[in-house]
CSV table of C-alpha atoms in Angstrom, one decimal:
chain,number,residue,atom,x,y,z
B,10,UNK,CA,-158.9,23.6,138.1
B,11,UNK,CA,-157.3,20.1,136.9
B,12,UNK,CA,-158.1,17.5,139.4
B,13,UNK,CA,-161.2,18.4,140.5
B,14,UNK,CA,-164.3,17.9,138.3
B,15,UNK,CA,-168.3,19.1,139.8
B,16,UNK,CA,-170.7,15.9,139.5
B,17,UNK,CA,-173.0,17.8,137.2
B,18,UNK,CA,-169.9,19.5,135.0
B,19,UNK,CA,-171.2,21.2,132.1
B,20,UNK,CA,-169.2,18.6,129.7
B,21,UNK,CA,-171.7,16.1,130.7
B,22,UNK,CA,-175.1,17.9,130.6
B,23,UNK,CA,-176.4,16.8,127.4
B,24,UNK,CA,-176.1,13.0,129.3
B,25,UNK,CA,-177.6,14.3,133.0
B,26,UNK,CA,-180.5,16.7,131.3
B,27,UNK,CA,-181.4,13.2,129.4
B,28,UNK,CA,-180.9,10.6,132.0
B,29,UNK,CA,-180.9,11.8,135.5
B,30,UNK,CA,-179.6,8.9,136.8
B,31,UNK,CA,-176.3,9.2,135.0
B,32,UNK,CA,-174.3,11.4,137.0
B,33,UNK,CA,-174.6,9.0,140.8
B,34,UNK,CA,-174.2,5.9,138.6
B,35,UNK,CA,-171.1,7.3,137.1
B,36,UNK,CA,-169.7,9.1,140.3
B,37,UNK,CA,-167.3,6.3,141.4
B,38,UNK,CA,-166.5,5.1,137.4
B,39,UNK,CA,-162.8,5.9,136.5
B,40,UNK,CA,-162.3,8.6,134.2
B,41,UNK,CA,-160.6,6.9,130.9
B,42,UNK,CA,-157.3,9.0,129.7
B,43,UNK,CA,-156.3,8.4,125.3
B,44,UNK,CA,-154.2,9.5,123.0
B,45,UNK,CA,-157.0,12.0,121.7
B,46,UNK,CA,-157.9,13.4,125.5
B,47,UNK,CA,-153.8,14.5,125.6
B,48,UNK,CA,-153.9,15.8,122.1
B,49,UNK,CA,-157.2,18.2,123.1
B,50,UNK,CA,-155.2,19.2,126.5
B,51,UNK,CA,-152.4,20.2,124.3
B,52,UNK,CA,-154.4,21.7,122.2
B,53,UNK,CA,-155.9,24.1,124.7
B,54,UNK,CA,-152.9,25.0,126.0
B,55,UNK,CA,-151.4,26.5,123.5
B,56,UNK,CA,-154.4,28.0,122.3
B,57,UNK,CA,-154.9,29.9,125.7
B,58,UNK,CA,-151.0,30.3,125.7
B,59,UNK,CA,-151.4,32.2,122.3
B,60,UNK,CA,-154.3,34.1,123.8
B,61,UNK,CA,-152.7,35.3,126.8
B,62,UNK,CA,-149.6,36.1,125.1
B,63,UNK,CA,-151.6,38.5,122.8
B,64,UNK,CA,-152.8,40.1,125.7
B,65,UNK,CA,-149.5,40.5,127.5
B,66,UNK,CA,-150.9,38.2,130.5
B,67,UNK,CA,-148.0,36.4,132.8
B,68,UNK,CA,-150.3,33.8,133.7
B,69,UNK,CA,-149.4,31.4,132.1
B,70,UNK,CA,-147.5,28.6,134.1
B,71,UNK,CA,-150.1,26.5,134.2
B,72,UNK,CA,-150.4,26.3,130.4
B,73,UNK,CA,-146.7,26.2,130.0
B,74,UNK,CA,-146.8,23.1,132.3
B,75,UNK,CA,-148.9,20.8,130.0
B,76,UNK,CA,-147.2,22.1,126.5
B,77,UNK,CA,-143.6,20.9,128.3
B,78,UNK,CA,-145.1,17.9,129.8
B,79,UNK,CA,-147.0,16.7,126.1
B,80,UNK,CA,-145.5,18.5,123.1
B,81,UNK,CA,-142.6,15.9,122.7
B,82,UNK,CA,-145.5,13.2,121.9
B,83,UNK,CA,-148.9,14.8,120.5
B,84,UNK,CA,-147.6,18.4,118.9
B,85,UNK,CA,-147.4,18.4,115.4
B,86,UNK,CA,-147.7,21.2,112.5
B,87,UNK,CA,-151.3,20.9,112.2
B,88,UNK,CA,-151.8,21.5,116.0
B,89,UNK,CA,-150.0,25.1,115.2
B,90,UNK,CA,-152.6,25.8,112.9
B,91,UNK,CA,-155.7,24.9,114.1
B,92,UNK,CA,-155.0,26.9,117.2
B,93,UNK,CA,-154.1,29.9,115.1
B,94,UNK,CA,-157.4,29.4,113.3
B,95,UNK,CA,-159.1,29.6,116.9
B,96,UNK,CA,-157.0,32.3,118.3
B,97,UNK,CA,-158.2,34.1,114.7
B,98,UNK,CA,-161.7,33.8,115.0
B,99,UNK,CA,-161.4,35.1,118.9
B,100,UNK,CA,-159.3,38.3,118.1
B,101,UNK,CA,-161.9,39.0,115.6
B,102,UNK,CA,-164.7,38.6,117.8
B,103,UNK,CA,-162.8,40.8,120.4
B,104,UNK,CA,-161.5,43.5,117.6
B,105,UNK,CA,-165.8,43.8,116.9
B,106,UNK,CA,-167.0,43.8,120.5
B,107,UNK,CA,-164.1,46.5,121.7
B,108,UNK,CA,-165.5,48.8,118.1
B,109,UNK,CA,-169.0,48.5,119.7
B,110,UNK,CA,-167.9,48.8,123.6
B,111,UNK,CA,-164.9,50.6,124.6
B,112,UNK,CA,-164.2,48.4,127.9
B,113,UNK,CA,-164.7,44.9,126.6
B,114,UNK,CA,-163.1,42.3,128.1
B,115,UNK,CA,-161.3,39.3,126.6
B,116,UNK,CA,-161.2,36.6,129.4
B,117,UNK,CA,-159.4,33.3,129.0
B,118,UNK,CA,-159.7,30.2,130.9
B,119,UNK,CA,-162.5,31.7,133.2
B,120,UNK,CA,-163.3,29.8,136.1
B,121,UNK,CA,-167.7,29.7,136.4
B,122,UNK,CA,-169.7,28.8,139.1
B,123,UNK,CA,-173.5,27.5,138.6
B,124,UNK,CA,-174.3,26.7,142.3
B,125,UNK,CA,-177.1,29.1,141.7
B,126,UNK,CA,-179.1,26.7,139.1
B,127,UNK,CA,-176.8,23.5,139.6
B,128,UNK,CA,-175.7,21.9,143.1
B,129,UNK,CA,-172.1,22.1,143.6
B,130,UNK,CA,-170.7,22.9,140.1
B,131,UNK,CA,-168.7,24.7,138.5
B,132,UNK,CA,-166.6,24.7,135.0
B,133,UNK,CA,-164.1,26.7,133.3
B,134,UNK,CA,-165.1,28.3,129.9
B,135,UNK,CA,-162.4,28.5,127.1
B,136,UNK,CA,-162.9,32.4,126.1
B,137,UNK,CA,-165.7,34.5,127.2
B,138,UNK,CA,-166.2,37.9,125.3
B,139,UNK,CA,-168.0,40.6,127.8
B,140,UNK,CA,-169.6,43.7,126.2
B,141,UNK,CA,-172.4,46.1,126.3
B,142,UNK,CA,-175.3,43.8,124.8
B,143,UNK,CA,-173.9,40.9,123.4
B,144,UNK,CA,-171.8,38.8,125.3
B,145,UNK,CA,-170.3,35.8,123.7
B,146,UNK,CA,-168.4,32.2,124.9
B,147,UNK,CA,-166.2,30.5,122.5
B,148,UNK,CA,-165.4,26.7,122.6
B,149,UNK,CA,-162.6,25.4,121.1
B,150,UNK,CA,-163.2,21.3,120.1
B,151,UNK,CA,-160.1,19.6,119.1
B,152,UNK,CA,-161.7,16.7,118.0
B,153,UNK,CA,-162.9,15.5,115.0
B,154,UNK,CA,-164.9,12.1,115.2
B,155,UNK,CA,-168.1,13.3,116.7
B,156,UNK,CA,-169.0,16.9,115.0
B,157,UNK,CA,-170.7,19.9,117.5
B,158,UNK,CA,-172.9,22.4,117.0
B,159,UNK,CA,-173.8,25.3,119.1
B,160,UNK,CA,-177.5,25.1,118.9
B,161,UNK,CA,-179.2,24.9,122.0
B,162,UNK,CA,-175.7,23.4,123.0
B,163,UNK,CA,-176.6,22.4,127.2
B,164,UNK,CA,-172.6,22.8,128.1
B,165,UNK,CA,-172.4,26.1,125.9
B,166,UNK,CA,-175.8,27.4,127.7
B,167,UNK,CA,-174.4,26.4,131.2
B,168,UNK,CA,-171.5,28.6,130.6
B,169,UNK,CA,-173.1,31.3,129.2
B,170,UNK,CA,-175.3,31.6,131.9
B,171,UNK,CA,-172.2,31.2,134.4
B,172,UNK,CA,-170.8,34.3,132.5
B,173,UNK,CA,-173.9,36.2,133.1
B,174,UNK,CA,-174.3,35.8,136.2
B,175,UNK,CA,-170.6,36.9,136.7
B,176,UNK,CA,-170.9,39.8,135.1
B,177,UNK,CA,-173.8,41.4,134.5
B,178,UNK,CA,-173.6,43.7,137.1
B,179,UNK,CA,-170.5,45.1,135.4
B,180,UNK,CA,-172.3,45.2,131.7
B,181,UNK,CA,-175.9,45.4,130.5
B,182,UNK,CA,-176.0,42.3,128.4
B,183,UNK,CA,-179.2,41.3,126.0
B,184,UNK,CA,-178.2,38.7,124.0
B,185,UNK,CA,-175.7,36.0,124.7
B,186,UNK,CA,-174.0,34.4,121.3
B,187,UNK,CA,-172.2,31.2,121.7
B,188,UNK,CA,-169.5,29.7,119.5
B,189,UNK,CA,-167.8,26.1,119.0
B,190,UNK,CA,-164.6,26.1,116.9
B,191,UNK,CA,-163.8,22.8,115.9
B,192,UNK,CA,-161.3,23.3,113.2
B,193,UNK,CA,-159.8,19.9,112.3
B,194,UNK,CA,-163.4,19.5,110.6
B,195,UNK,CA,-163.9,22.9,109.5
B,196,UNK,CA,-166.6,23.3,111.8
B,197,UNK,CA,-167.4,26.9,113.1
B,198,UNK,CA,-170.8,26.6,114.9
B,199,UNK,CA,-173.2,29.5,116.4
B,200,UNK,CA,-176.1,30.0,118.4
B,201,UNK,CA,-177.7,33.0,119.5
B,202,UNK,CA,-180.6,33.8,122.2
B,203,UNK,CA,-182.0,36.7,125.0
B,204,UNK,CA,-180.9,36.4,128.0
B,205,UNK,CA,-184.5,36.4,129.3
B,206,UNK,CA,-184.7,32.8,126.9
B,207,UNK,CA,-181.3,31.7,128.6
B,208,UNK,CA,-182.7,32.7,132.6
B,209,UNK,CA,-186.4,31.2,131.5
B,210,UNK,CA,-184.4,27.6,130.0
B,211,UNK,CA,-182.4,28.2,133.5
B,212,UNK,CA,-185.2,28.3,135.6
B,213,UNK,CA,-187.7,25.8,134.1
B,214,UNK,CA,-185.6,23.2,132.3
B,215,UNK,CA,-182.1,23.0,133.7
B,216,UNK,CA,-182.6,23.8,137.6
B,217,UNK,CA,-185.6,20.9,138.3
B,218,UNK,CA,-183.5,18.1,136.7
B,219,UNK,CA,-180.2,19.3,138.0
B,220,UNK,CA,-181.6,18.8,141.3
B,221,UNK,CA,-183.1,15.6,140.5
B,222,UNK,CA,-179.6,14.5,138.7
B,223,UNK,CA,-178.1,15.9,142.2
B,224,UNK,CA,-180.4,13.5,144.7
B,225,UNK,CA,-179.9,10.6,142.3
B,226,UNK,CA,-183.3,9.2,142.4
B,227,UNK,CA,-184.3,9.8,139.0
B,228,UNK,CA,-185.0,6.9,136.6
B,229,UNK,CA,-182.3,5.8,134.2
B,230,UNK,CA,-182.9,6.9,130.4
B,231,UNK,CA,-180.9,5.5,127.3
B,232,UNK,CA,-180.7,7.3,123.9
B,233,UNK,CA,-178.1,9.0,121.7
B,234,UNK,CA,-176.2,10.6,125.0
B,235,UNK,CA,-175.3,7.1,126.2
B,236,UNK,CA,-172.5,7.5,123.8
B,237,UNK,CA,-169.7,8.8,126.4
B,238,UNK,CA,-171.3,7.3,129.2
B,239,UNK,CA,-168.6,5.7,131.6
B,240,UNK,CA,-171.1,2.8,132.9
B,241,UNK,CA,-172.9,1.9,129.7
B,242,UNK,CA,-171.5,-1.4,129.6
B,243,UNK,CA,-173.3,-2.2,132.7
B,244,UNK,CA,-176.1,-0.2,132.7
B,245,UNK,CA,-179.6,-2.3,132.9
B,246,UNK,CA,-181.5,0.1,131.0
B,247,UNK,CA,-179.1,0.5,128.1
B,248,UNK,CA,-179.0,-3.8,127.5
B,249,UNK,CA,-182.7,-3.9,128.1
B,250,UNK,CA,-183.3,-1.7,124.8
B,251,UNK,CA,-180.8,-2.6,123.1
B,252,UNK,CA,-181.5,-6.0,123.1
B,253,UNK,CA,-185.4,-5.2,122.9
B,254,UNK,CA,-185.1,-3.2,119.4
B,255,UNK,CA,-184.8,-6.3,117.2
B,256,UNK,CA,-187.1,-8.5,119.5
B,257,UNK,CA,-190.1,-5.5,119.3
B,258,UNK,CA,-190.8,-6.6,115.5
B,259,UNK,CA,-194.5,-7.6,114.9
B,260,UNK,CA,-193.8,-10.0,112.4
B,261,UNK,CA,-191.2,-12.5,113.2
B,262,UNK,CA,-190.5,-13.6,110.0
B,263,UNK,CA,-188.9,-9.8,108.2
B,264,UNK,CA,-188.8,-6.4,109.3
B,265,UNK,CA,-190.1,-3.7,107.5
B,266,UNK,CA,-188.7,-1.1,105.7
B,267,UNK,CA,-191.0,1.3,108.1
B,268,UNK,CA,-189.6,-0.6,111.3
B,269,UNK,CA,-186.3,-0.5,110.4
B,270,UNK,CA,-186.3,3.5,109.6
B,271,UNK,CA,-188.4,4.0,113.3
B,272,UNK,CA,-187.3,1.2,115.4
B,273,UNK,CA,-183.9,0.4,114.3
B,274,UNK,CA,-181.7,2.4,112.3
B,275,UNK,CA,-181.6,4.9,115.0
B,276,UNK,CA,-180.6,2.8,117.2
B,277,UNK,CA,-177.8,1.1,115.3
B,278,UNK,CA,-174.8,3.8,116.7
B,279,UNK,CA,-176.4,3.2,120.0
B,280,UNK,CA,-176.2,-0.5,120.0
B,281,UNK,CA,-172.5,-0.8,118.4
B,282,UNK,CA,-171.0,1.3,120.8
B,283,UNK,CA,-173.1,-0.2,123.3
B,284,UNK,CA,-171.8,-4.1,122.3
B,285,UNK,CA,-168.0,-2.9,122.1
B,286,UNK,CA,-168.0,-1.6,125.7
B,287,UNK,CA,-169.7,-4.3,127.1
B,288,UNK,CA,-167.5,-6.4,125.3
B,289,UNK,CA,-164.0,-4.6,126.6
B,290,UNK,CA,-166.5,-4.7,129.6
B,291,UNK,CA,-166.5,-8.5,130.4
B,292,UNK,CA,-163.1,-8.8,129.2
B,293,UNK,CA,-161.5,-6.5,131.6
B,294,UNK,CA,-163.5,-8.1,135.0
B,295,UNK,CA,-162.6,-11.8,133.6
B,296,UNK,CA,-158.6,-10.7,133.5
B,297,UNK,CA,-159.0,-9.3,137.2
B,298,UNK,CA,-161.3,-12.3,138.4
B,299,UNK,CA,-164.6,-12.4,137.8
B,300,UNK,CA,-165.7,-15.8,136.5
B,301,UNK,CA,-168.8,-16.0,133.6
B,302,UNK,CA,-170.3,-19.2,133.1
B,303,UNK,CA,-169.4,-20.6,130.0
B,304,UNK,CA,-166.4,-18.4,129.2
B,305,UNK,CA,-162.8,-18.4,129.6
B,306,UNK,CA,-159.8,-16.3,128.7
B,307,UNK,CA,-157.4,-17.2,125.9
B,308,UNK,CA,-154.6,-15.5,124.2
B,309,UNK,CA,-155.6,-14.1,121.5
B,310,UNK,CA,-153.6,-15.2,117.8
B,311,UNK,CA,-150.4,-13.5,117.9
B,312,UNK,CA,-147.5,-12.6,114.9
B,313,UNK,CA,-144.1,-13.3,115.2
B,314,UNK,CA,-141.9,-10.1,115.3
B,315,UNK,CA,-138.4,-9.5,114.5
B,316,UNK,CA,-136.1,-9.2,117.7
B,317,UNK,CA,-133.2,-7.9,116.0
B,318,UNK,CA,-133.9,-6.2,112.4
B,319,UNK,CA,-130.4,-5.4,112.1
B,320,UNK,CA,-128.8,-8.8,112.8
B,321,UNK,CA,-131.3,-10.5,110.8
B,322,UNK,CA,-130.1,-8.1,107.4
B,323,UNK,CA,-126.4,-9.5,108.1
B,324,UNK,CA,-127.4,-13.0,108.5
B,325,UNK,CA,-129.4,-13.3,105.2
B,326,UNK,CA,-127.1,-10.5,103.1
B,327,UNK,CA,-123.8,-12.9,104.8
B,328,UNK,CA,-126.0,-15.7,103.0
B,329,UNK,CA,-126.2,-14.4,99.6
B,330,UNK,CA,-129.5,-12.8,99.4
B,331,UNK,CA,-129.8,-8.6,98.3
B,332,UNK,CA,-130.3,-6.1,100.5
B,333,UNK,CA,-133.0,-5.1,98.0
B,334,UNK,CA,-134.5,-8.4,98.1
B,335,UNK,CA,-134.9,-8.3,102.2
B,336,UNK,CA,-135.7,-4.4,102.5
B,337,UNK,CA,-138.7,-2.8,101.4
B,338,UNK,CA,-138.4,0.5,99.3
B,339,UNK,CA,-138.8,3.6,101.1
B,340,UNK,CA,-142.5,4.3,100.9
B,341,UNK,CA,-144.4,7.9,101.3
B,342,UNK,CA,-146.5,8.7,104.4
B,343,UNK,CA,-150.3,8.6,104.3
B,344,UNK,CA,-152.1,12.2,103.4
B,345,UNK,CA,-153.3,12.4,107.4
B,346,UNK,CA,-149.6,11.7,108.7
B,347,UNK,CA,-148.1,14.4,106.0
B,348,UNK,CA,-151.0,17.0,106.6
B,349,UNK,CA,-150.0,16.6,110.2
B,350,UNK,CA,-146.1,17.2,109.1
B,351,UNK,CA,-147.0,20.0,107.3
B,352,UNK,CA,-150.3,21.3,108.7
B,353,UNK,CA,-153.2,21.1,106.6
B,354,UNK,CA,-153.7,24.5,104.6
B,355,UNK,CA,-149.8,24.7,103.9
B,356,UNK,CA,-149.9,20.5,102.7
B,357,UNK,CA,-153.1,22.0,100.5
B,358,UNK,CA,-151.5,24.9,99.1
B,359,UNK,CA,-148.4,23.1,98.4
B,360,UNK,CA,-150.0,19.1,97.2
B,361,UNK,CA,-153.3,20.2,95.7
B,362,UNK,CA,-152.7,19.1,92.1
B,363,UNK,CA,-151.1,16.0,93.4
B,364,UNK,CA,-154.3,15.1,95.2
B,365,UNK,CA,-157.2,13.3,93.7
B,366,UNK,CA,-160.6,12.6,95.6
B,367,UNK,CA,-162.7,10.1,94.7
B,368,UNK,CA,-166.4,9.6,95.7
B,369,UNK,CA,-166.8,7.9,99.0
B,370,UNK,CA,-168.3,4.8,100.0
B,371,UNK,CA,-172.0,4.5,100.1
B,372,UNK,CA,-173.5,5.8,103.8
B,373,UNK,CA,-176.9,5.2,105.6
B,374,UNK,CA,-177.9,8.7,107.2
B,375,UNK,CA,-181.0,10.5,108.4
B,376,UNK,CA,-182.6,12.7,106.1
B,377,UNK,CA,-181.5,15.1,108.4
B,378,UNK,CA,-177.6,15.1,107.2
B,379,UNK,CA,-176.1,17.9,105.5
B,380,UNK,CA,-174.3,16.2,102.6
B,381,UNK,CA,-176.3,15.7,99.2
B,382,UNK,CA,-177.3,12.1,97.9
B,383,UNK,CA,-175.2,9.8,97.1
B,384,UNK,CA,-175.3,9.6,93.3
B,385,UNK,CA,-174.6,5.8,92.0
B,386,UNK,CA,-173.5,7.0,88.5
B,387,UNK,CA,-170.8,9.6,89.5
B,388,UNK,CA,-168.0,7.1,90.0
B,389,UNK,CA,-168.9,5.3,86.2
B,390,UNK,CA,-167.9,8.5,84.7
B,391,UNK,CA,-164.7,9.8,86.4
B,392,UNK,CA,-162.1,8.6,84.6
B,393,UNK,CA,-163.7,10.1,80.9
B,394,UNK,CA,-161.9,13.2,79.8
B,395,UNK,CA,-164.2,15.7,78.1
């Protein structure tokens, strides 16, 4: 229900399983509205507007309300087809579950309480697939900087086992299958368990720190789930590591390769996001007040701008110079910006020859990522035709 949000809310369980402190510290921190937040409401909207409408539901005013309210600024072709994608890979899911159970339900927007494992929460899961034996909840991710997977996913879990408890004295479900669809990076993401393994994870992992997370008096924590933390940049615990990674070197002359794969690397993300926040951080309180010893506000260096483009053409044209010397040429949009035009599988079908890729710049990764090595000589023989 927009407006209200639970203090443990699914979204943020990855944080509050990981630092228990999180959710009190964070309870009074304002929640930060972008560009790509609006986009990703949007986004849902139509996607359970599109879902509804397939299943001849009038219930729909609410979604109708935030497509009028944000298509004019964030819809754009691609939106239309990532949420088709989604809305695909749902009616698929449903079209196999109804073969197998007769009485499936498609549910969209499904409101979920967890009051029986998590104080006071609740949540509302995009598209939850009930059937006899495998029930399934399908996220839809909009975004594309920070990829998802479903694997022992906490939020996906948390709604699963909302759904579950809904409904399982309506179905006899065993297994519970859960789905994130983030199409933008052509990630489709699944996870499956029992439901006994989903109750047992309930009971011994997610119920204990819940209710620690709940009476705040848990210790604070930092790793990788600081990320989307809204009191990082002031969080004690956070600046004492960051600062302490460099500082925890033996010899204080190098570090060692070993060091920096263990201690540092790691860490790196951590610490950059970390800096930038603390650094809008400081910034912020300064304009409104606060006073740091040592530091003072300045405007920043600025670039002139021209007030009056048109005015300015007749002045220098009325002065002998060519409207083709003034005036750049008209120039074509960047791939993204036409991709977005045209929507991304229609701009591929219709480009793809006019494309080239080239190999990308050199990355530091764990071992762990997906893509292959980065190969040094690749780029020294593109451009030989065999």
């Amino acid at each position: 229900m927009p407006g209200q949000h639970a203090l443990l809310s699914p979204s943020a369980a990855h944080r509050w399983l990981n630092c228990v402190a999180a959710p009190r510290l964070e309870a009074n921190a304002p929640d930060k509205d972008s560009v790509y937040a609006r986009e990703g409401t949007l986004a849902h909207a139509i996607c359970a507007h599109k879902l509804k409408a397939y299943l001849g539901r009038t219930d729909i005013r609410g979604e109708l309300k935030e497509i009028l309210e944000l298509q004019d600024k964030y819809y754009c072709g691609e939106m239309d087809e990532y949420t088709e994608a989604y809305k695909t890979i749902v009616l698929e899911k449903y079209a196999e579950a109804k073969s197998k159970t007769a009485d499936a339900q498609l549910l969209i927007e499904t409101r979920l309480d967890f009051t029986e494992f998590i104080p006071d929460a609740f949540g509302t899961a995009d598209t939850v697939i009930i059937a006899d034996g495998l029930m399934e909840v399908i996220d839809f991710k909009y975004g594309k900087g920070v990829k998802v997977a479903a694997t022992e996913n906490p939020q996906m879990m948390i709604y699963a086992l909302g759904a579950y408890l809904l409904f399982n004295f309506e179905y006899r479900i065993d297994r519970v299958r859960m789905t994130i669809v983030q199409p933008r990076i052509d990630n489709l993401s699944e996870f499956e368990m029992t439901v006994a393994e989903l109750l047992q994870w309930a009971e011994n992992e997610l119920k204990p720190k819940a209710k620690e997370a709940f009476e705040g008096n848990g210790e604070q924590r930092p790793g990788e789930w600081c990320q989307f933390c809204k009191v990082k940049n002031s969080c004690a615990a956070l600046a004492e590591k960051c600062t302490a990674v460099a500082q925890s070197n033996t010899d204080p002359r190098l570090i060692s390769p070993k060091k920096m794969a263990t201690d540092i690397l790691p860490w790196l993300s951590i610490i950059k996001s970390w800096v930038d926040s603390v650094e809008d951080y400081a910034l912020q309180q300064a304009l409104e007040g606060v006073e740091y010893e040592g530091y003072k506000v300045v405007a920043g260096r600025s670039v002139r701008k021209i007030s009056d483009p048109e005015a300015l053409t007749g002045v220098l044209t009325d002065n002998g110079f060519a409207l083709t010397d003034i005036q750049k040429p008209v120039e074509l949009r960047g791939i993204t910006d036409l991709e977005k035009l045209v929507g991304k599988k229609r701009f591929a079908a219709l480009c793809a020859e006019y494309l080239t890729k080239p190999q990308g710049k050199p990355t530091l990764v764990p071992a762990t990522d997906k893509r292959p090595a980065y190969n040094a000589a690749a780029d020294d023989f593109s451009n030989i035709d065999v």
